[in-house]
CSV table of C-alpha atoms in Angstrom, one decimal:
chain,number,residue,atom,x,y,z
A,1218,MET,CA,42.5,55.4,-10.4
A,1219,GLN,CA,46.3,56.1,-9.7
A,1220,GLN,CA,46.9,55.9,-13.3
A,1221,ASP,CA,44.9,58.8,-13.8
A,1222,VAL,CA,45.5,60.8,-10.6
A,1223,THR,CA,48.5,60.7,-9.1
A,1224,GLY,CA,48.6,59.8,-5.6
A,1225,ALA,CA,45.4,59.1,-5.3
A,1226,THR,CA,43.8,57.0,-2.6
A,1227,ALA,CA,40.6,55.4,-1.1
A,1228,THR,CA,39.4,55.7,2.5
A,1229,THR,CA,36.0,54.9,4.5
A,1230,LEU,CA,35.5,57.3,6.8
A,1231,ARG,CA,32.8,59.5,7.8
A,1232,PRO,CA,33.1,62.7,5.2
A,1233,ASP,CA,33.3,65.3,8.5
A,1234,ALA,CA,36.5,63.4,9.7
A,1235,PRO,CA,39.1,65.4,9.8
A,1236,ALA,CA,40.7,66.9,6.8
A,1237,GLY,CA,43.9,65.1,7.7
A,1238,GLN,CA,42.3,62.0,7.5
A,1239,LEU,CA,40.7,62.3,4.1
A,1240,PRO,CA,41.9,61.7,0.7
A,1241,ASN,CA,43.8,64.7,-1.0
A,1242,PRO,CA,43.7,63.6,-3.8
A,1243,GLY,CA,41.3,60.4,-3.7
A,1244,VAL,CA,37.6,59.3,-3.1
A,1245,ASN,CA,36.2,58.2,0.5
A,1246,LEU,CA,33.0,56.0,0.8
A,1247,PHE,CA,30.5,56.5,3.7
A,1248,MET,CA,27.9,53.9,4.1
A,1249,TYR,CA,24.8,56.2,4.8
A,1250,GLN,CA,21.8,53.6,4.8
A,1251,VAL,CA,20.8,50.5,4.7
A,1252,THR,CA,17.6,49.1,3.4
A,1253,PRO,CA,15.7,46.0,3.2
A,1254,ASN,CA,15.8,44.3,0.1
A,1255,SER,CA,12.4,43.7,-1.7
A,1256,ALA,CA,13.2,41.1,-4.3
A,1257,TRP,CA,14.5,38.5,-1.2
A,1258,ILE,CA,12.8,40.0,1.8
A,1259,ASN,CA,10.6,36.8,2.1
A,1260,ALA,CA,13.1,34.2,0.6
A,1261,ASP,CA,13.6,32.8,4.0
A,1262,LEU,CA,9.9,32.4,4.8
A,1263,PRO,CA,8.8,29.9,6.5
A,1264,THR,CA,12.0,30.2,9.1
A,1265,ARG,CA,10.2,28.2,12.2
A,1266,SER,CA,7.5,25.5,12.2
A,1267,SER,CA,4.0,26.0,13.6
A,1268,SER,CA,5.6,24.8,16.9
A,1269,GLY,CA,8.0,27.3,16.8
A,1270,ALA,CA,11.2,24.9,16.1
A,1271,LEU,CA,13.7,26.8,13.6
A,1272,ILE,CA,13.7,24.6,10.6
A,1273,GLN,CA,15.8,27.0,8.3
A,1274,ARG,CA,18.6,29.5,9.0
A,1275,PRO,CA,17.1,32.9,8.9
A,1276,VAL,CA,18.6,35.4,6.3
A,1277,ILE,CA,18.1,39.2,6.3
A,1278,ALA,CA,18.8,40.4,2.6
A,1279,LEU,CA,19.8,44.4,2.8
A,1280,ASP,CA,20.8,47.0,0.2
A,1281,LEU,CA,23.5,48.9,1.2
A,1282,HIS,CA,23.9,53.0,0.4
A,1283,TYR,CA,27.0,54.8,0.1
A,1284,LEU,CA,28.2,58.1,-0.6
A,1285,LEU,CA,31.3,58.7,-2.9
A,1286,THR,CA,32.7,61.8,-2.0
A,1287,PHE,CA,35.8,63.3,-3.8
A,1288,TYR,CA,38.8,65.2,-2.7
A,1289,GLY,CA,41.7,67.4,-4.5
A,1290,SER,CA,43.2,70.7,-5.6
A,1291,ASP,CA,40.1,72.1,-7.1
A,1292,ALA,CA,42.6,74.3,-9.3
A,1293,ASN,CA,44.2,71.1,-10.9
A,1294,LEU,CA,40.8,69.5,-11.3
A,1295,GLU,CA,41.9,66.3,-9.2
A,1296,PRO,CA,38.2,66.1,-7.7
A,1297,GLN,CA,36.4,66.1,-11.0
A,1298,ARG,CA,39.2,63.8,-12.3
A,1299,VAL,CA,39.2,61.4,-9.7
A,1300,LEU,CA,35.3,60.8,-10.2
A,1301,GLY,CA,35.4,60.2,-13.8
A,1302,SER,CA,38.2,57.7,-12.7
A,1303,ALA,CA,36.0,55.9,-10.2
A,1304,LEU,CA,32.7,56.3,-11.9
A,1305,ARG,CA,34.5,54.7,-14.9
A,1306,THR,CA,35.9,51.6,-13.4
A,1307,LEU,CA,32.1,50.9,-11.7
A,1308,HIS,CA,30.4,51.3,-14.9
A,1309,ALA,CA,33.0,48.7,-16.2
A,1310,ARG,CA,32.9,46.0,-13.4
A,1311,PRO,CA,29.6,47.1,-11.6
A,1312,ILE,CA,29.5,43.5,-10.1
A,1313,ILE,CA,31.2,42.1,-6.6
A,1314,THR,CA,33.1,38.8,-7.9
A,1315,ALA,CA,34.2,36.3,-5.4
A,1316,ALA,CA,37.7,36.2,-7.3
A,1317,MET,CA,37.4,40.0,-6.1
A,1318,ILE,CA,36.4,39.0,-2.7
A,1319,GLN,CA,39.6,36.5,-2.2
A,1320,ALA,CA,42.0,38.5,-3.9
A,1321,THR,CA,41.4,41.3,-1.0
A,1322,LEU,CA,41.0,38.5,1.7
A,1323,ASP,CA,44.2,37.6,0.9
A,1324,ALA,CA,45.6,41.1,0.9
A,1325,ALA,CA,44.4,41.2,4.2
A,1326,GLU,CA,46.7,40.1,7.2
A,1327,VAL,CA,46.3,39.2,11.3
A,1328,GLU,CA,48.4,42.2,12.2
A,1329,ASP,CA,46.1,44.8,9.5
A,1330,PRO,CA,43.3,46.4,11.2
A,1331,GLN,CA,41.1,44.8,8.9
A,1332,HIS,CA,41.8,41.5,9.9
A,1333,PHE,CA,38.1,41.0,10.5
A,1334,LEU,CA,37.7,40.7,6.7
A,1335,LEU,CA,39.0,37.3,6.9
A,1336,GLY,CA,36.2,35.7,8.0
A,1337,SER,CA,34.1,37.1,5.7
A,1338,ASN,CA,31.8,34.3,3.5
A,1339,LEU,CA,30.5,37.2,1.2
A,1340,GLY,CA,32.2,35.1,-1.8
A,1341,ASP,CA,29.9,32.4,-1.3
A,1342,ASP,CA,26.6,34.0,-1.6
A,1343,VAL,CA,24.2,32.7,-3.9
A,1344,GLU,CA,24.0,36.6,-5.2
A,1345,ARG,CA,26.7,38.5,-6.1
A,1346,VAL,CA,27.0,42.4,-4.9
A,1347,LYS,CA,26.0,44.7,-8.2
A,1348,LEU,CA,26.8,48.6,-7.4
A,1349,THR,CA,24.2,50.9,-9.0
A,1350,PRO,CA,24.5,55.0,-9.4
A,1351,LEU,CA,21.7,56.2,-7.8
A,1352,PRO,CA,20.4,59.4,-9.6
A,1353,LEU,CA,20.1,61.5,-6.5
A,1354,SER,CA,18.5,65.5,-6.8
A,1355,LEU,CA,20.4,68.4,-5.6
A,1356,GLU,CA,17.8,68.7,-3.0
A,1357,GLU,CA,18.2,64.9,-2.0
A,1358,LEU,CA,22.2,65.5,-1.8
A,1359,SER,CA,21.7,68.8,0.1
A,1360,LYS,CA,19.4,66.7,2.7
A,1361,LEU,CA,22.3,64.3,3.1
A,1362,TRP,CA,24.6,66.5,3.6
A,1363,SER,CA,23.0,68.5,6.1
A,1364,VAL,CA,23.3,65.8,8.8
A,1365,LEU,CA,27.0,66.5,8.7
A,1366,PHE,CA,27.6,68.9,11.2
A,1367,GLN,CA,29.4,71.9,9.7
A,1368,THR,CA,31.1,69.9,6.6
A,1369,PRO,CA,31.2,71.9,3.8
A,1370,TYR,CA,30.0,69.8,0.6
A,1371,SER,CA,32.4,68.3,-1.8
A,1372,LEU,CA,31.7,66.4,-5.2
A,1373,SER,CA,29.9,63.4,-4.9
A,1374,VAL,CA,27.7,60.4,-6.3
A,1375,ALA,CA,25.7,57.7,-4.7
A,1376,TYR,CA,25.8,54.6,-5.1
A,1377,VAL,CA,23.4,51.1,-3.9
A,1378,GLY,CA,24.9,47.7,-3.5
A,1379,THR,CA,22.6,44.8,-3.9
A,1380,VAL,CA,22.1,42.3,-2.5
A,1381,VAL,CA,23.9,41.4,0.4
A,1382,LEU,CA,22.3,38.2,2.7
A,1383,LEU,CA,23.2,38.1,6.6
A,1384,GLU,CA,22.4,34.6,7.6
A,1385,SER,CA,21.8,33.8,11.3
A,1386,GLU,CA,24.1,31.8,13.4
A,1387,GLN,CA,21.7,30.3,14.9
A,1388,ALA,CA,21.3,26.2,13.1
A,1389,PRO,CA,17.9,24.4,12.9
A,1390,GLN,CA,17.9,20.9,14.9
A,1391,ARG,CA,19.0,18.4,12.1
A,1392,ALA,CA,16.6,15.6,11.7
A,1393,LEU,CA,17.0,12.4,12.6
A,1394,PRO,CA,18.4,9.8,9.5
A,1395,VAL,CA,16.5,7.5,7.4
A,1396,ARG,CA,16.6,4.2,8.8
A,1397,VAL,CA,14.9,2.1,5.8
A,1398,ARG,CA,14.3,3.8,2.5
A,1399,HIS,CA,11.3,2.8,0.0
A,1400,ILE,CA,10.9,3.8,-3.3
A,1401,SER,CA,7.6,3.3,-5.1
A,1402,ALA,CA,5.3,4.5,-8.2
A,1403,VAL,CA,1.5,4.6,-8.0
A,1404,PRO,CA,0.0,5.7,-11.3
A,1405,PHE,CA,-2.6,8.6,-10.9
A,1406,ARG,CA,-5.8,7.0,-12.5
A,1407,ARG,CA,-8.5,9.0,-12.2
A,1408,ALA,CA,-12.2,7.0,-11.6
A,1409,LEU,CA,-14.8,8.5,-14.2
A,1410,ILE,CA,-18.6,6.6,-13.7
A,1411,GLU,CA,-20.8,7.9,-16.9
A,1412,ARG,CA,-23.7,6.2,-16.3
A,1413,ILE,CA,-26.0,4.5,-13.6
A,1414,VAL,CA,-28.2,1.6,-14.7
A,1415,ASP,CA,-30.4,-1.0,-13.3
A,1416,ILE,CA,-29.3,-4.6,-13.6
A,1417,ASP,CA,-32.7,-6.1,-14.2
A,1418,PRO,CA,-34.2,-3.8,-17.2
A,1419,ALA,CA,-37.6,-5.9,-16.7
A,1420,ASN,CA,-37.5,-4.7,-13.1
A,1421,PRO,CA,-36.4,-1.1,-13.1
A,1422,LEU,CA,-35.7,0.9,-10.2
A,1423,PRO,CA,-37.7,4.5,-9.2
A,1424,GLU,CA,-35.9,7.4,-9.6
A,1425,SER,CA,-35.2,6.9,-6.0
A,1426,ILE,CA,-32.4,5.0,-5.1
A,1427,GLU,CA,-33.0,3.5,-1.5
A,1428,ILE,CA,-30.9,1.9,0.9
A,1429,ASN,CA,-30.5,-2.3,-0.1
A,1430,ASP,CA,-31.3,-1.2,-3.8
A,1431,ILE,CA,-28.7,-2.6,-6.2
A,1432,VAL,CA,-27.2,-0.7,-9.0
A,1433,GLU,CA,-24.4,-1.0,-11.7
A,1434,LEU,CA,-21.7,1.8,-12.2
A,1435,GLN,CA,-20.4,2.1,-15.4
A,1436,GLY,CA,-17.3,4.3,-16.7
A,1437,SER,CA,-13.8,3.5,-16.6
A,1438,GLN,CA,-10.8,3.1,-14.5
A,1439,LEU,CA,-12.9,2.1,-11.7
A,1440,ASP,CA,-10.8,-0.9,-10.7
A,1441,GLY,CA,-8.5,0.7,-8.0
A,1442,SER,CA,-6.6,-0.4,-5.3
A,1443,VAL,CA,-9.0,0.4,-2.9
A,1444,SER,CA,-12.2,1.2,-4.7
A,1445,LEU,CA,-15.1,3.4,-2.6
A,1446,VAL,CA,-18.0,4.8,-3.4
A,1447,ARG,CA,-19.5,8.0,-1.9
A,1448,VAL,CA,-22.7,8.9,-1.7
A,1449,GLY,CA,-23.1,12.2,0.7
A,1450,GLU,CA,-21.0,11.6,3.7
A,1451,ALA,CA,-21.2,7.8,3.2
A,1452,GLN,CA,-18.7,5.7,1.7
A,1453,LEU,CA,-20.3,2.3,0.3
A,1454,GLN,CA,-17.8,-0.8,-0.6
A,1455,PRO,CA,-18.8,-2.5,-3.9
A,1456,ILE,CA,-20.2,-5.9,-4.0
A,1457,PRO,CA,-17.3,-8.2,-3.5
A,1458,ASP,CA,-16.2,-10.1,-7.2
A,1459,SER,CA,-18.4,-7.2,-9.2
A,1460,VAL,CA,-15.6,-4.6,-9.6
A,1461,ARG,CA,-14.1,-4.6,-13.3
A,1462,ALA,CA,-12.4,-1.8,-15.1
A,1463,ASP,CA,-15.7,-0.5,-16.9
A,1464,ARG,CA,-18.3,-1.8,-14.0
A,1465,MET,CA,-19.3,-2.4,-10.7
A,1466,ARG,CA,-22.2,-2.6,-8.4
């Protein structure tokens, strides 16, 4: 930005700050609103078990809305020139990369008023923060500036940064270690009953089968590790040694 407008700087103050604190020329970034991110709002659910115990760290996903206000000499079109320089840069590099974040952390010093940045782990988030312009109408901009008491309007645009993930410091209790490991594989086989036949064709069973009647079930994959026949709510065991892959009694 300084290459386009000599002496241009950037600040992060309220737009109604004293004029001597605002850049001249330059741009001021002011976060005026925070909203939940609709795509990530339920990404961490459930965070607790049915007993209320914490099973994973709660994470809140936020979109940050910024007002970019441009200052300088109107006679020299400095606000417009700073706007053009800033928007061109944001359009070319709309994603805040991990390298950008690390460079900012490396530049921060313990004596710096912004030393709190040293503890930031924004660069480790699974999502990168993306900056997108918001097409606010003149009416919406007027309402936004109206909350700044007795502050004259200056050339400004709105941007949204999405998504910022804030993770709770409350950690879930770690599960107990596994003492014994076993690996087993059981193929899924679905038993299929194709027909029910009489054992003795000379003495056919009546249409209604009663208790103690013996029938033969024919089909496929009937010889499971455990073979049971369910009739209504009752579970019946086949006759020992009668179970085959294609039939049972």
